[in-house]
Amino acid sequence: MESFKYRELQQLLKSQIIKGVFKEGDLLPSENELSSVHDMTRTTVRHALQKMEKEGYIIKKKGKGSIVNLKKKRLGLLSFKGFSEVIGSSDEQVSNEILVGPVLQNWPNDFFYELGEEELSTDVYYLCRLRSVNEHVVMLEHTYIPNFGLEDFEKRVLINGSLFSTMVIDYQIEVTSMDQEVRAIKPDKITAKLLNVDKTDPILHAYRKYGTSKEGFFFYSSLFFNTKDYAIGSYFQ
Amino acid sequence: MESFKYRELQQLLKSQIIKGVFKEGDLLPSENELSSVHDMTRTTVRHALQKMEKEGYIIKKKGKGSIVNLKKKRLGLLSFKGFSEVIGSSDEQVSNEILVGPVLQNWPNDFFYELGEEELSTDVYYLCRLRSVNEHVVMLEHTYIPNFGLEDFEKRVLINGSLFSTMVIDYQIEVTSMDQEVRAIKPDKITAKLLNVDKTDPILHAYRKYGTSKEGFFFYSSLFFNTKDYAIGSYFQ
DNA sequence: TTTTTAAGCTTGTATATACAAGTTAGAGTT
DNA sequence: AACTCTAACTTGTATATACAAGCTTAAAAA
């Protein structure tokens, strides 16, 4: 583990944000305060904050401060959009049901991404989750996480129901990239039933490969979306 | 126009990259060279380069230099991925047919995004394009561009067949954000015929709103994808 | 010839400092 | 009570400097 001052501050602030020490809309301590408290120059503090802004954790405002920003622009996160309103900020109810808890198993045959030798030599955590918005099922996700030193992963409870948050806080692994393939398909029988759609209804399918800050560590998802009630919204900048 | 040293360098390098002074894979001059040539500290040069890296124009490598990077990660750009190979880098043939050239017209009724008063008070350029890969039709795109001082837009030829490049070079307008809504749908009769799919085949649909560097200037697209032969690939970091 | 080493390039991290410019709250005025 | 303006905060831009660490190449050693 390389250890740089700016990186340590970054990790600290990030975990504080995720843990709720600083909440959505809060101001972080000022750059001057952070620099004196953590005994580093403001330049170093700014370096840390710039990285965090780039990753979407905060928004910096001149003359104001650094504002905590959790809902937007997190990498690979897709927000569900209603036809007129955005979900999450309003009073929509989002639920996250784990159908199959993290279980250690072998890799499936004909896996959807090509795997490296190291990956193939380990077993893999499989996780199946169902997401709903206002009682409407919108997403079915199959996740595959290689068992590279994830201690007691099957015993962890997902923080905020989020795999990403859990990885950052419990394992200091940051998701840094995402590669995705999207298609419109007709659902198979089981998927149709779980998503509560007719077998003639078109659904959306995505294969994903996530890259992380841990060298050589990737994890994978196969996702099915019901876009009848809610479209998939995404925002890039 | 605010004028900062780092911003001037940024603009200069960007335009040099787009004009081809520095090509894909080239190394930019080193930070020390840039700092002495343009009479600024390396810190200021680094500030400019960091912004450019964030925008995807370059990739910085420690010990190596700043590498020009045009093909990847440009905002809102979706690459088409074959089931095994990526298109564009290999010898796949991509064609871009304009079905309806830029024509000035009124806004359609019930437009898919809510429009501002200023936008509604102008007319709009409509553009309909069909993209194919190896004779397979993969995308149908309807684009709507408000006529905010776009001189002679209907006479322009799209640079590299790209609307984005044309806007940057001919009008100095940079696309800075993209908001998108995606659904899986059954095609209507006309769309099915254009995309060369059966009317029972699921296709992918997206509404898009693009934000630009020009205050208050947005443009819009409605896109239909045939994902039977090629999935939609995207990569984020 | 092959390998090792070192020098000289590159970017990355960090300190110390100064002034510019946006925001806000309170003292003083009207 | 309502207003103005200043003082004190905030982040943004910029300089000058130093050393660390990754990459490349060419000289030196095996």
Coordinates of C-alpha atoms (C1' of nucleotides) in Angstrom, one line a residue:
Chain A
M1 CA 0.0 0.0 0.0
E2 CA 1.5 3.3 -1.1
S3 CA 0.8 5.9 1.5
F4 CA 0.6 9.5 0.5
K5 CA -0.7 12.3 2.7
Y6 CA -3.3 13.5 0.2
R7 CA -4.5 9.9 -0.3
E8 CA -4.9 9.4 3.4
L9 CA -7.0 12.5 3.8
Q10 CA -9.1 11.4 0.8
Q11 CA -9.8 8.0 2.3
L12 CA -10.7 9.6 5.6
L13 CA -13.1 12.1 4.2
K14 CA -14.7 9.5 1.9
S15 CA -15.4 7.0 4.6
Q16 CA -16.7 9.9 6.8
I17 CA -19.1 10.8 4.0
I18 CA -20.2 7.3 3.5
K19 CA -20.6 6.6 7.2
G20 CA -22.7 9.8 7.5
V21 CA -20.4 12.0 9.5
F22 CA -21.0 14.5 6.7
K23 CA -24.4 14.3 5.1
E24 CA -25.8 15.2 1.7
G25 CA -25.5 19.0 1.3
D26 CA -23.2 19.5 4.3
L27 CA -20.1 21.6 4.0
L28 CA -16.8 19.9 4.6
P29 CA -14.3 21.7 6.9
S30 CA -12.5 24.5 5.0
E31 CA -9.3 23.8 3.3
N32 CA -7.4 25.9 5.8
E33 CA -8.9 24.0 8.7
L34 CA -8.2 20.6 7.1
S35 CA -4.6 21.7 6.4
S36 CA -3.9 22.8 10.0
V37 CA -5.8 19.9 11.6
H38 CA -4.0 17.2 9.5
D39 CA -0.7 19.1 9.4
M40 CA -0.3 19.5 5.6
T41 CA -0.3 22.5 3.2
R42 CA -3.5 23.7 1.6
T43 CA -2.0 22.6 -1.7
T44 CA -2.1 19.0 -0.5
V45 CA -5.6 19.4 0.9
R46 CA -6.7 20.8 -2.4
H47 CA -5.2 17.8 -4.2
A48 CA -7.2 15.5 -2.1
L49 CA -10.4 17.5 -2.6
Q50 CA -9.9 17.7 -6.4
K51 CA -9.7 13.9 -6.6
M52 CA -12.9 13.7 -4.5
E53 CA -14.7 16.2 -6.8
K54 CA -13.5 14.2 -9.8
E55 CA -15.0 11.1 -8.3
G56 CA -18.3 12.9 -7.5
Y57 CA -18.2 12.9 -3.7
I58 CA -18.2 16.7 -3.4
I59 CA -18.9 19.8 -5.4
K60 CA -16.6 22.8 -4.8
K61 CA -18.1 26.3 -4.8
K62 CA -15.8 29.3 -4.8
G63 CA -16.3 31.5 -1.7
K64 CA -18.6 28.8 -0.2
G65 CA -16.9 25.5 0.4
S66 CA -16.9 21.8 -0.5
I67 CA -20.5 20.5 -0.6
V68 CA -21.1 16.8 0.0
N69 CA -22.8 15.3 -3.1
L70 CA -23.9 11.7 -2.8
K71 CA -26.8 11.3 -5.2
K72 CA -25.2 12.2 -8.5
K73 CA -22.6 10.9 -10.8
R74 CA -21.2 8.0 -8.8
L75 CA -19.4 5.8 -11.3
G76 CA -21.4 3.1 -12.8
L77 CA -24.4 4.0 -10.8
L78 CA -27.6 4.2 -12.8
S79 CA -30.4 6.2 -11.4
F80 CA -34.0 5.2 -12.2
K81 CA -36.0 8.0 -13.7
G82 CA -39.7 8.2 -13.8
F83 CA -41.4 9.7 -16.8
S84 CA -41.5 13.1 -15.1
E85 CA -39.7 12.8 -11.8
V86 CA -36.4 11.7 -10.6
I87 CA -36.3 9.0 -8.0
G88 CA -34.1 9.1 -5.0
S89 CA -34.3 12.8 -4.3
S90 CA -38.1 12.7 -4.0
D91 CA -40.1 10.4 -1.8
E92 CA -40.0 7.3 -4.0
Q93 CA -39.5 4.1 -2.1
V94 CA -36.5 2.1 -3.2
S95 CA -36.0 -1.5 -1.9
N96 CA -33.2 -3.9 -2.4
E97 CA -33.9 -7.6 -1.9
I98 CA -31.1 -10.1 -1.9
L99 CA -32.4 -13.3 -3.4
V100 CA -29.2 -15.3 -3.2
G101 CA -26.8 -14.1 -0.5
P102 CA -23.1 -14.1 -1.1
V103 CA -22.2 -17.7 -1.7
L104 CA -18.8 -19.1 -2.6
Q105 CA -18.9 -21.2 -5.7
N106 CA -17.1 -22.1 -8.9
W107 CA -17.2 -19.9 -12.0
P108 CA -20.2 -20.6 -14.3
N109 CA -19.3 -22.3 -17.6
D110 CA -19.2 -19.9 -20.6
F111 CA -18.8 -16.9 -18.4
F112 CA -19.8 -13.7 -20.2
Y113 CA -16.3 -12.1 -19.9
E114 CA -13.0 -13.7 -20.6
L115 CA -11.2 -14.4 -17.3
G116 CA -7.6 -14.3 -16.5
E117 CA -5.7 -17.4 -15.1
E118 CA -5.5 -15.9 -11.6
E119 CA -9.2 -15.4 -11.6
L120 CA -10.0 -18.8 -12.8
S121 CA -7.8 -20.4 -10.1
T122 CA -10.0 -18.9 -7.4
D123 CA -13.6 -19.4 -6.6
V124 CA -16.1 -16.7 -6.8
Y125 CA -18.8 -15.0 -4.6
Y126 CA -22.2 -15.0 -6.3
L127 CA -24.8 -12.6 -5.4
C128 CA -28.3 -12.1 -6.8
R129 CA -30.3 -9.0 -6.1
L130 CA -33.7 -7.6 -7.0
R131 CA -34.4 -3.8 -6.9
S132 CA -37.8 -2.2 -6.8
V133 CA -39.1 1.3 -6.9
N134 CA -42.6 1.9 -5.4
E135 CA -43.4 -1.8 -5.5
H136 CA -42.4 -2.0 -9.2
V137 CA -39.5 -4.4 -9.8
V138 CA -37.0 -2.6 -12.0
M139 CA -33.8 -4.6 -11.9
L140 CA -32.4 -8.1 -11.5
E141 CA -28.6 -8.2 -10.9
H142 CA -26.3 -11.2 -10.9
T143 CA -22.9 -10.3 -9.4
Y144 CA -19.7 -12.3 -9.5
I145 CA -16.8 -11.3 -7.2
P146 CA -13.5 -13.2 -7.3
N147 CA -12.4 -14.3 -3.9
F148 CA -9.1 -12.4 -3.8
G149 CA -8.6 -11.9 -0.1
L150 CA -12.1 -10.8 0.8
E151 CA -12.2 -11.9 4.4
D152 CA -15.6 -13.0 5.6
F153 CA -17.4 -11.5 2.7
E154 CA -20.4 -13.8 3.0
K155 CA -20.9 -12.5 6.6
R156 CA -20.9 -8.8 5.6
V157 CA -24.1 -6.8 5.5
L158 CA -24.1 -4.5 2.5
I159 CA -23.7 -0.9 3.7
N160 CA -26.7 1.1 2.5
G161 CA -27.5 -1.9 0.4
S162 CA -24.6 -0.9 -1.7
L163 CA -21.8 -3.2 -2.8
F164 CA -19.6 -0.2 -3.8
S165 CA -19.9 1.4 -0.3
T166 CA -19.1 -1.9 1.4
M167 CA -16.0 -2.4 -0.7
V168 CA -14.7 1.1 0.0
I169 CA -15.3 1.0 3.7
D170 CA -14.6 -2.6 4.6
Y171 CA -11.9 -3.5 2.1
Q172 CA -10.5 -0.1 0.9
I173 CA -11.3 -1.1 -2.7
E174 CA -12.4 1.7 -5.0
V175 CA -14.3 1.1 -8.2
T176 CA -12.5 3.1 -10.9
S177 CA -13.9 2.0 -14.2
M178 CA -16.8 0.1 -15.8
D179 CA -17.0 -1.6 -19.1
Q180 CA -20.5 -2.4 -20.3
E181 CA -22.4 -4.1 -23.1
V182 CA -26.1 -3.3 -23.5
R183 CA -28.8 -5.1 -25.5
A184 CA -32.5 -5.1 -25.8
I185 CA -33.8 -8.7 -25.5
K186 CA -36.8 -10.8 -24.8
P187 CA -36.7 -12.2 -21.3
D188 CA -36.4 -15.9 -20.5
K189 CA -39.2 -17.4 -18.4
I190 CA -37.5 -17.1 -15.0
T191 CA -36.3 -13.5 -15.5
A192 CA -39.7 -12.5 -16.8
K193 CA -41.3 -13.8 -13.7
L194 CA -38.9 -12.1 -11.4
L195 CA -39.2 -8.8 -13.2
N196 CA -42.9 -9.2 -13.3
V197 CA -43.2 -8.7 -17.1
D198 CA -44.8 -10.6 -19.9
K199 CA -42.5 -12.9 -21.9
T200 CA -43.1 -10.8 -25.0
D201 CA -42.2 -7.5 -23.3
P202 CA -38.8 -6.3 -24.3
I203 CA -36.3 -5.8 -21.5
L204 CA -32.9 -4.4 -21.3
H205 CA -29.8 -6.4 -20.6
A206 CA -26.3 -5.4 -19.6
Y207 CA -23.0 -7.2 -19.1
R208 CA -20.6 -5.3 -16.9
K209 CA -17.0 -5.6 -15.9
Y210 CA -15.9 -3.3 -13.1
G211 CA -12.2 -2.3 -12.6
T212 CA -11.0 -1.4 -9.2
S213 CA -8.1 0.4 -7.4
K214 CA -6.7 -3.0 -6.5
E215 CA -4.4 -4.1 -9.2
G216 CA -5.8 -7.0 -11.2
F217 CA -9.1 -7.2 -9.2
F218 CA -12.2 -7.0 -11.3
F219 CA -15.8 -8.0 -10.6
Y220 CA -18.7 -8.7 -12.9
S221 CA -22.4 -8.3 -13.3
S222 CA -25.2 -9.4 -15.5
L223 CA -28.2 -7.1 -15.2
F224 CA -31.8 -7.2 -16.4
F225 CA -33.9 -4.1 -16.4
N226 CA -37.6 -3.7 -16.6
T227 CA -38.1 -0.3 -18.4
K228 CA -41.8 -0.4 -18.7
D229 CA -42.5 1.7 -15.6
Y230 CA -39.2 3.5 -15.2
A231 CA -36.6 4.4 -17.8
I232 CA -32.9 4.1 -17.0
G233 CA -31.5 7.6 -16.5
S234 CA -27.9 8.5 -16.5
Y235 CA -26.0 11.7 -16.4
F236 CA -22.4 12.3 -17.5
Q237 CA -20.2 15.2 -17.2
Chain B
M1 CA -13.9 35.9 -21.2
E2 CA -11.9 35.3 -18.1
S3 CA -8.3 34.8 -19.0
F4 CA -6.1 32.6 -16.8
K5 CA -2.7 31.3 -17.8
Y6 CA -3.6 27.7 -17.3
R7 CA -6.8 28.1 -19.3
E8 CA -5.0 29.7 -22.3
L9 CA -2.5 26.8 -22.4
Q10 CA -5.4 24.3 -22.2
Q11 CA -7.3 26.0 -25.1
L12 CA -4.1 26.1 -27.2
L13 CA -3.2 22.4 -26.6
K14 CA -6.8 21.3 -27.2
S15 CA -7.1 23.1 -30.5
Q16 CA -3.7 21.8 -31.6
I17 CA -4.9 18.2 -30.8
I18 CA -8.1 18.7 -32.7
K19 CA -6.3 20.3 -35.7
G20 CA -3.9 17.4 -35.8
V21 CA -0.7 19.1 -34.7
F22 CA -0.5 16.4 -32.1
K23 CA -1.9 13.1 -33.2
E24 CA -3.4 10.1 -31.5
G25 CA -0.7 8.4 -29.4
D26 CA 1.8 11.4 -29.6
L27 CA 3.5 12.7 -26.6
L28 CA 2.8 16.3 -25.7
P29 CA 5.9 18.5 -24.9
S30 CA 7.1 17.8 -21.3
E31 CA 5.8 19.8 -18.4
N32 CA 9.2 21.5 -18.0
E33 CA 9.3 22.4 -21.7
L34 CA 5.8 23.8 -21.7
S35 CA 6.5 25.8 -18.5
S36 CA 9.7 27.4 -20.0
V37 CA 8.2 28.0 -23.4
H38 CA 5.0 29.6 -22.1
D39 CA 6.7 31.3 -19.2
M40 CA 4.7 29.7 -16.3
T41 CA 5.5 27.4 -13.4
R42 CA 5.2 23.7 -13.8
T43 CA 2.4 23.8 -11.3
T44 CA 0.4 25.9 -13.7
V45 CA 1.2 23.6 -16.6
R46 CA 0.1 20.7 -14.5
H47 CA -3.1 22.4 -13.7
A48 CA -3.9 22.7 -17.4
L49 CA -2.9 19.1 -18.1
Q50 CA -5.0 17.8 -15.3
K51 CA -8.1 19.5 -16.7
M52 CA -7.3 18.1 -20.1
E53 CA -6.9 14.6 -18.7
K54 CA -10.2 15.0 -16.9
E55 CA -11.9 15.9 -20.2
G56 CA -10.3 12.9 -21.9
Y57 CA -7.9 14.6 -24.3
I58 CA -4.8 13.1 -22.8
I59 CA -3.6 10.3 -20.6
K60 CA -0.7 11.0 -18.3
K61 CA 1.9 8.3 -17.6
K62 CA 4.4 8.7 -14.8
G63 CA 8.0 8.7 -16.2
K64 CA 6.7 8.8 -19.7
G65 CA 4.6 11.9 -20.5
S66 CA 1.2 13.1 -21.6
I67 CA -0.2 10.9 -24.4
V68 CA -2.8 12.2 -26.8
N69 CA -6.0 10.2 -26.5
L70 CA -8.8 11.0 -28.9
K71 CA -10.6 7.7 -29.5
K72 CA -11.8 6.9 -25.9
K73 CA -14.0 8.3 -23.4
R74 CA -15.2 11.4 -25.2
L75 CA -18.4 12.4 -23.5
G76 CA -21.6 10.8 -24.7
L77 CA -19.8 8.8 -27.3
L78 CA -21.0 5.2 -27.5
S79 CA -18.9 2.7 -29.3
F80 CA -20.5 -0.3 -30.9
K81 CA -19.1 -3.6 -29.7
G82 CA -19.3 -6.9 -31.6
F83 CA -19.7 -10.0 -29.6
S84 CA -16.0 -10.6 -29.7
E85 CA -14.3 -7.7 -31.3
V86 CA -14.4 -3.9 -30.9
I87 CA -15.4 -1.9 -33.9
G88 CA -13.4 1.1 -35.0
S89 CA -10.0 0.0 -34.1
S90 CA -10.2 -3.1 -36.3
D91 CA -11.2 -3.1 -40.0
E92 CA -15.0 -2.9 -39.5
Q93 CA -16.7 -0.6 -41.9
V94 CA -18.7 2.1 -40.4
S95 CA -21.0 4.2 -42.5
N96 CA -23.1 7.2 -41.7
E97 CA -26.1 8.1 -43.9
I98 CA -27.9 11.3 -43.5
L99 CA -31.6 10.6 -44.3
V100 CA -32.8 14.1 -43.6
G101 CA -30.2 16.8 -43.9
P102 CA -30.2 19.7 -41.5
V103 CA -33.6 21.5 -42.1
L104 CA -34.9 24.4 -40.2
Q105 CA -38.4 23.7 -38.8
N106 CA -40.6 24.3 -35.8
W107 CA -40.3 22.2 -32.7
P108 CA -42.4 19.0 -32.8
N109 CA -45.5 18.9 -30.6
D110 CA -45.0 17.0 -27.3
F111 CA -41.3 17.2 -27.4
F112 CA -39.5 14.6 -25.3
Y113 CA -37.7 17.1 -23.1
E114 CA -39.2 20.2 -21.5
L115 CA -38.0 23.3 -23.3
G116 CA -37.2 26.7 -22.0
E117 CA -38.9 29.9 -23.3
E118 CA -35.9 31.0 -25.2
E119 CA -35.7 27.6 -27.0
L120 CA -39.3 27.6 -27.9
S121 CA -39.0 31.1 -29.4
T122 CA -36.5 29.9 -32.0
D123 CA -36.8 27.3 -34.7
V124 CA -34.8 24.2 -34.7
Y125 CA -32.5 22.2 -37.0
Y126 CA -33.7 18.7 -37.5
L127 CA -31.3 16.0 -38.6
C128 CA -32.0 12.3 -39.2
R129 CA -29.1 9.9 -39.5
L130 CA -28.7 6.2 -39.9
R131 CA -25.5 4.4 -38.8
S132 CA -24.3 1.0 -40.1
V133 CA -21.5 -1.4 -39.2
N134 CA -20.5 -3.9 -41.9
E135 CA -23.8 -3.4 -43.7
H136 CA -25.8 -4.0 -40.5
V137 CA -27.9 -1.1 -39.6
V138 CA -27.3 -0.4 -35.9
M139 CA -28.7 3.1 -35.1
L140 CA -31.3 5.6 -36.1
E141 CA -30.8 9.1 -34.7
H142 CA -33.1 12.1 -34.7
T143 CA -31.3 15.2 -33.6
Y144 CA -32.8 18.6 -32.7
I145 CA -30.5 21.6 -32.5
P146 CA -32.0 25.0 -31.5
N147 CA -31.0 27.8 -34.0
F148 CA -29.0 29.9 -31.5
G149 CA -26.7 31.7 -33.9
L150 CA -25.5 28.7 -35.8
E151 CA -24.6 30.5 -39.0
D152 CA -25.2 28.5 -42.2
F153 CA -25.5 25.2 -40.3
E154 CA -27.5 23.6 -43.0
K155 CA -24.6 24.1 -45.4
R156 CA -22.0 22.5 -43.2
V157 CA -20.6 19.1 -43.9
L158 CA -20.2 17.1 -40.7
I159 CA -16.5 16.8 -39.9
N160 CA -15.6 13.1 -39.7
G161 CA -19.4 12.6 -39.8
S162 CA -19.4 13.8 -36.3
L163 CA -21.7 16.5 -35.0
F164 CA -19.5 17.0 -31.9
S165 CA -16.3 17.7 -33.9
T166 CA -18.2 20.1 -36.2
M167 CA -19.5 22.0 -33.2
V168 CA -16.1 22.3 -31.6
I169 CA -14.2 23.3 -34.7
D170 CA -16.8 25.4 -36.5
Y171 CA -18.6 27.0 -33.6
Q172 CA -16.2 26.6 -30.6
I173 CA -19.0 24.8 -28.8
E174 CA -17.9 22.0 -26.5
V175 CA -20.3 19.3 -25.3
T176 CA -19.9 19.1 -21.6
S177 CA -22.7 16.9 -20.3
M178 CA -25.3 14.4 -21.3
D179 CA -28.5 13.4 -19.7
Q180 CA -30.1 10.2 -21.0
E181 CA -33.2 8.0 -20.6
V182 CA -33.0 4.5 -21.9
R183 CA -35.8 2.0 -22.5
A184 CA -36.3 -1.4 -24.2
I185 CA -39.2 -1.1 -26.6
K186 CA -41.0 -2.7 -29.6
P187 CA -40.3 -0.7 -32.7
D188 CA -43.0 1.1 -34.7
K189 CA -43.4 0.1 -38.3
I190 CA -41.2 2.8 -39.9
T191 CA -38.4 2.4 -37.4
A192 CA -38.4 -1.4 -37.7
K193 CA -38.1 -1.1 -41.5
L194 CA -35.2 1.5 -41.3
L195 CA -33.4 -0.6 -38.7
N196 CA -34.1 -3.7 -40.7
V197 CA -35.6 -5.7 -37.8
D198 CA -38.8 -7.5 -37.3
K199 CA -41.6 -5.7 -35.5
T200 CA -41.5 -8.2 -32.7
D201 CA -37.8 -7.7 -32.1
P202 CA -36.9 -5.7 -29.1
I203 CA -34.9 -2.6 -29.7
L204 CA -33.3 0.0 -27.5
H205 CA -34.4 3.6 -27.3
A206 CA -32.8 6.6 -25.7
Y207 CA -33.8 10.2 -25.2
R208 CA -30.8 12.5 -24.8
K209 CA -30.2 16.1 -23.8
Y210 CA -26.7 17.4 -24.4
G211 CA -25.3 20.4 -22.4
T212 CA -22.6 22.6 -23.9
S213 CA -20.0 25.1 -22.9
K214 CA -22.3 27.8 -24.4
E215 CA -24.5 29.0 -21.6
G216 CA -28.1 27.9 -22.0
F217 CA -27.4 26.0 -25.2
F218 CA -28.7 22.4 -25.3
F219 CA -29.4 20.0 -28.1
Y220 CA -31.5 16.9 -28.1
S221 CA -31.5 13.4 -29.7
S222 CA -33.9 10.5 -29.9
L223 CA -32.1 7.3 -30.7
F224 CA -33.1 3.8 -31.7
F225 CA -30.6 1.0 -31.6
N226 CA -30.7 -2.4 -33.2
T227 CA -28.8 -4.6 -30.7
K228 CA -29.3 -7.9 -32.5
D229 CA -26.0 -8.0 -34.3
Y230 CA -23.9 -5.5 -32.2
A231 CA -24.3 -4.7 -28.6
I232 CA -23.8 -1.1 -27.3
G233 CA -20.5 -0.9 -25.5
S234 CA -19.5 1.9 -23.2
Y235 CA -16.6 2.5 -21.0
F236 CA -16.4 4.9 -18.1
Q237 CA -13.5 5.9 -15.8
Chain C
dT1 C1' 27.6 -10.5 -26.7
dT2 C1' 24.9 -10.0 -22.8
dT3 C1' 24.0 -7.9 -18.5
dT4 C1' 24.2 -4.3 -15.1
dT5 C1' 24.6 0.3 -13.8
dA6 C1' 24.0 5.0 -13.8
dA7 C1' 22.6 9.4 -15.8
dG8 C1' 19.1 12.0 -17.5
dC9 C1' 14.8 12.4 -18.8
dT10 C1' 9.7 12.2 -17.5
dT11 C1' 5.6 12.8 -14.1
dG12 C1' 4.1 12.6 -8.9
dT13 C1' 4.1 14.4 -4.2
dA14 C1' 4.8 18.1 -0.9
dT15 C1' 6.0 22.6 1.3
dA16 C1' 5.6 27.7 1.8
dT17 C1' 3.7 31.8 0.2
dA18 C1' 0.9 35.6 -2.0
dC19 C1' -2.8 37.7 -3.9
dA20 C1' -7.5 37.5 -6.4
dA21 C1' -12.3 36.8 -6.1
dG22 C1' -16.9 34.9 -4.5
dT23 C1' -19.9 34.6 -0.1
dT24 C1' -21.7 35.8 4.2
dA25 C1' -22.7 37.9 8.4
dG26 C1' -22.7 41.7 11.3
dA27 C1' -21.6 46.6 12.4
dG28 C1' -23.0 50.8 11.3
dT29 C1' -25.9 53.9 8.7
dT30 C1' -30.1 55.6 6.9
Chain D
dA1 C1' -36.9 48.3 10.1
dA2 C1' -34.4 48.3 6.0
dC3 C1' -30.2 49.3 3.8
dT4 C1' -25.1 49.6 2.9
dC5 C1' -20.7 48.3 3.4
dT6 C1' -16.8 46.3 5.4
dA7 C1' -14.4 42.5 7.5
dA8 C1' -13.6 37.9 7.7
dC9 C1' -14.3 34.0 5.9
dT10 C1' -14.3 30.7 1.7
dT11 C1' -12.1 28.7 -2.8
dG12 C1' -9.2 29.9 -7.1
dT13 C1' -4.9 31.2 -9.4
dA14 C1' 0.1 31.5 -9.5
dT15 C1' 5.0 31.4 -8.2
dA16 C1' 9.3 29.0 -6.5
dT17 C1' 11.4 25.1 -4.9
dA18 C1' 12.6 20.3 -3.5
dC19 C1' 12.8 15.5 -3.6
dA20 C1' 10.6 10.9 -5.0
dA21 C1' 9.7 7.6 -8.4
dG22 C1' 8.9 5.6 -13.1
dC23 C1' 11.0 5.2 -17.9
dT24 C1' 14.7 5.2 -21.4
dT25 C1' 19.1 5.1 -23.1
dA26 C1' 23.8 4.7 -23.3
dA27 C1' 28.1 3.7 -21.1
dA28 C1' 30.4 0.3 -18.2
dA29 C1' 31.0 -4.3 -16.5
dA30 C1' 30.5 -9.1 -16.9

